[in-house]
DNA sequence: TATTGTTATACTCTATAACTATA
DNA sequence: TATAGTTATAGAGTATAACAATA
């Protein structure tokens, strides 16, 4: 009952990551769903940015990004103001309250993973993280229009390729 | 802009797996959403089983499993019949049509991954698969009530948490 | 006319709780 | 009374398309 290709096996394990993500989500603060949590994480990592860039980093449509950001703004975690240089652009930044929420999130997430992966060698944790980052890069860098190109299937907007390396 | 704990980094990469899963989902047959696809995969791997076991393998509530199975049954991919030994139990099995759909799914999934991960060393693909399987095992084996506990909802009964470390 | 965001609508997936049927 | 499974309801996530505002 075991004759699978390596890719089929990988696909199966990737699917099972959902369990882990749900568990991590369960331990988040009550009023902070996973997606807004990602917004805070990325703003904390990369600093001030516009909607377009955040949507790109989250690898989801900007319409969805907009809703998650609105949620965070309503709760005072994110400051959203127009770019003085271009009235169309909105600049996003963590507030003090947002930084506190982010710290609490990180604390809980690390606690959960430490609890569950306590017996893992540090090098395995690091290796898994590394390989997953590589996976993300392979998808972002593809440039074949798999994910991005709305219609044109343009080759490779260079800024996006750079963003995928973060 | 990089002073994170290993667990925070891992959590971030786990979150980004969503991108990969969406991409794989996009390339599935039109009438076969990801969750029913998982049903077919597991029945293909493990053979005939009951609802309870399938829900356990999928790591989701049986109510949700029931709906995904119903979807597959409606389309003739799965045969669902009462267990002659226990009228409460329902036995699930792939039909011929289900096996065809499964084969087509695997073909597409492998194709997508081969396209995107074509330049990965085989050993990296294998190692990632292995580590993800380990992650899944760490969550399933925990036994601390993180996932299962029907109502306790208590974050961390300290005694059991200690026992789980053994 | 093109770009940046936002809003409206629809679909998928999940959990909780109430319910049916069998043991 | 306990167990196996189904159905109803609600919440979170995503994509597409239509829309408003600015360049």
mmCIF file of C-alpha atoms in Angstrom, chain B residues 22-130:
data_model
loop_
_atom_site.group_PDB
_atom_site.id
_atom_site.type_symbol
_atom_site.label_atom_id
_atom_site.label_comp_id
_atom_site.label_asym_id
_atom_site.label_seq_id
_atom_site.Cartn_x
_atom_site.Cartn_y
_atom_site.Cartn_z
ATOM 1 C CA UNK B 22 -3.565 27.341 -2.897
ATOM 2 C CA UNK B 23 -1.426 26.816 -5.965
ATOM 3 C CA UNK B 24 -1.846 23.060 -5.750
ATOM 4 C CA UNK B 25 -5.583 23.499 -5.226
ATOM 5 C CA UNK B 26 -5.844 25.708 -8.277
ATOM 6 C CA UNK B 27 -4.559 22.910 -10.474
ATOM 7 C CA UNK B 28 -7.012 20.317 -9.207
ATOM 8 C CA UNK B 29 -9.883 19.074 -11.388
ATOM 9 C CA UNK B 30 -12.723 21.620 -11.416
ATOM 10 C CA UNK B 31 -15.257 19.587 -9.508
ATOM 11 C CA UNK B 32 -12.777 18.306 -6.950
ATOM 12 C CA UNK B 33 -12.007 20.777 -4.130
ATOM 13 C CA UNK B 34 -8.962 20.121 -1.933
ATOM 14 C CA UNK B 35 -10.763 18.496 0.970
ATOM 15 C CA UNK B 36 -12.565 15.819 -1.058
ATOM 16 C CA UNK B 37 -9.233 15.286 -2.807
ATOM 17 C CA UNK B 38 -7.705 14.434 0.553
ATOM 18 C CA UNK B 39 -10.521 11.980 1.195
ATOM 19 C CA UNK B 40 -9.686 10.162 -2.038
ATOM 20 C CA UNK B 41 -5.975 10.217 -1.268
ATOM 21 C CA UNK B 42 -6.400 8.683 2.166
ATOM 22 C CA UNK B 43 -8.824 6.024 0.983
ATOM 23 C CA UNK B 44 -6.375 5.223 -1.780
ATOM 24 C CA UNK B 45 -3.509 4.885 0.662
ATOM 25 C CA UNK B 46 -5.140 3.064 3.516
ATOM 26 C CA UNK B 47 -8.011 1.261 1.843
ATOM 27 C CA UNK B 48 -11.459 0.779 3.310
ATOM 28 C CA UNK B 49 -12.115 2.533 6.599
ATOM 29 C CA UNK B 50 -14.839 4.048 8.752
ATOM 30 C CA UNK B 51 -15.674 7.735 9.199
ATOM 31 C CA UNK B 52 -14.015 7.964 12.583
ATOM 32 C CA UNK B 53 -10.692 6.805 11.254
ATOM 33 C CA UNK B 54 -10.842 9.070 8.231
ATOM 34 C CA UNK B 55 -11.601 12.070 10.419
ATOM 35 C CA UNK B 56 -8.648 11.128 12.578
ATOM 36 C CA UNK B 57 -6.315 10.865 9.591
ATOM 37 C CA UNK B 58 -7.522 14.201 8.265
ATOM 38 C CA UNK B 59 -7.189 15.713 11.729
ATOM 39 C CA UNK B 60 -10.514 17.491 11.448
ATOM 40 C CA UNK B 61 -13.866 17.118 13.166
ATOM 41 C CA UNK B 62 -16.032 14.251 11.992
ATOM 42 C CA UNK B 63 -18.853 16.623 11.106
ATOM 43 C CA UNK B 64 -16.618 18.233 8.520
ATOM 44 C CA UNK B 65 -15.375 14.870 7.327
ATOM 45 C CA UNK B 66 -18.962 13.799 6.870
ATOM 46 C CA UNK B 67 -19.629 16.651 4.479
ATOM 47 C CA UNK B 68 -16.525 16.027 2.395
ATOM 48 C CA UNK B 69 -17.372 12.349 2.160
ATOM 49 C CA UNK B 70 -20.946 13.154 1.174
ATOM 50 C CA UNK B 71 -19.579 15.298 -1.638
ATOM 51 C CA UNK B 72 -17.414 12.445 -2.910
ATOM 52 C CA UNK B 73 -20.267 9.947 -2.579
ATOM 53 C CA UNK B 74 -22.629 12.183 -4.555
ATOM 54 C CA UNK B 75 -20.141 12.197 -7.415
ATOM 55 C CA UNK B 76 -19.685 8.466 -7.355
ATOM 56 C CA UNK B 77 -16.071 8.529 -6.221
ATOM 57 C CA UNK B 78 -16.677 6.821 -2.891
ATOM 58 C CA UNK B 79 -18.838 3.905 -1.873
ATOM 59 C CA UNK B 80 -20.362 4.338 1.594
ATOM 60 C CA UNK B 81 -22.172 1.400 3.126
ATOM 61 C CA UNK B 82 -23.172 0.320 6.649
ATOM 62 C CA UNK B 83 -20.890 -2.062 8.489
ATOM 63 C CA UNK B 84 -22.696 -5.426 8.685
ATOM 64 C CA UNK B 85 -21.140 -5.940 12.129
ATOM 65 C CA UNK B 86 -22.269 -2.616 13.617
ATOM 66 C CA UNK B 87 -25.173 -0.689 12.154
ATOM 67 C CA UNK B 88 -23.813 2.620 13.411
ATOM 68 C CA UNK B 89 -20.608 2.368 11.437
ATOM 69 C CA UNK B 90 -20.258 3.410 7.802
ATOM 70 C CA UNK B 91 -17.520 1.826 5.713
ATOM 71 C CA UNK B 92 -15.910 3.932 3.008
ATOM 72 C CA UNK B 93 -14.163 2.685 -0.102
ATOM 73 C CA UNK B 94 -12.964 4.136 -3.402
ATOM 74 C CA UNK B 95 -15.011 3.281 -6.481
ATOM 75 C CA UNK B 96 -13.446 2.718 -9.878
ATOM 76 C CA UNK B 97 -14.414 6.255 -10.803
ATOM 77 C CA UNK B 98 -12.802 7.457 -7.584
ATOM 78 C CA UNK B 99 -9.579 5.692 -8.434
ATOM 79 C CA UNK B 100 -9.516 7.385 -11.814
ATOM 80 C CA UNK B 101 -10.075 10.767 -10.226
ATOM 81 C CA UNK B 102 -7.332 10.038 -7.713
ATOM 82 C CA UNK B 103 -4.888 9.120 -10.450
ATOM 83 C CA UNK B 104 -5.678 12.316 -12.322
ATOM 84 C CA UNK B 105 -5.212 14.339 -9.125
ATOM 85 C CA UNK B 106 -1.859 12.788 -8.432
ATOM 86 C CA UNK B 107 -0.788 13.390 -11.984
ATOM 87 C CA UNK B 108 -1.640 17.082 -11.767
ATOM 88 C CA UNK B 109 -0.145 17.567 -8.334
ATOM 89 C CA UNK B 110 3.094 15.900 -9.298
ATOM 90 C CA UNK B 111 3.214 17.942 -12.457
ATOM 91 C CA UNK B 112 2.770 21.191 -10.559
ATOM 92 C CA UNK B 113 5.440 20.353 -8.011
ATOM 93 C CA UNK B 114 7.816 19.031 -10.650
ATOM 94 C CA UNK B 115 7.406 22.287 -12.530
ATOM 95 C CA UNK B 116 8.081 24.452 -9.499
ATOM 96 C CA UNK B 117 10.646 22.314 -7.720
ATOM 97 C CA UNK B 118 12.347 20.998 -10.786
ATOM 98 C CA UNK B 119 15.713 22.377 -9.746
ATOM 99 C CA UNK B 120 15.579 21.009 -6.196
ATOM 100 C CA UNK B 121 17.886 18.126 -5.360
ATOM 101 C CA UNK B 122 15.851 14.998 -4.776
ATOM 102 C CA UNK B 123 17.331 14.712 -1.318
ATOM 103 C CA UNK B 124 15.966 18.119 -0.333
ATOM 104 C CA UNK B 125 12.481 17.136 -1.453
ATOM 105 C CA UNK B 126 12.780 13.945 0.547
ATOM 106 C CA UNK B 127 14.149 15.716 3.605
ATOM 107 C CA UNK B 128 11.375 18.306 3.570
ATOM 108 C CA UNK B 129 8.775 15.575 3.281
ATOM 109 C CA UNK B 130 10.400 13.742 6.153
#
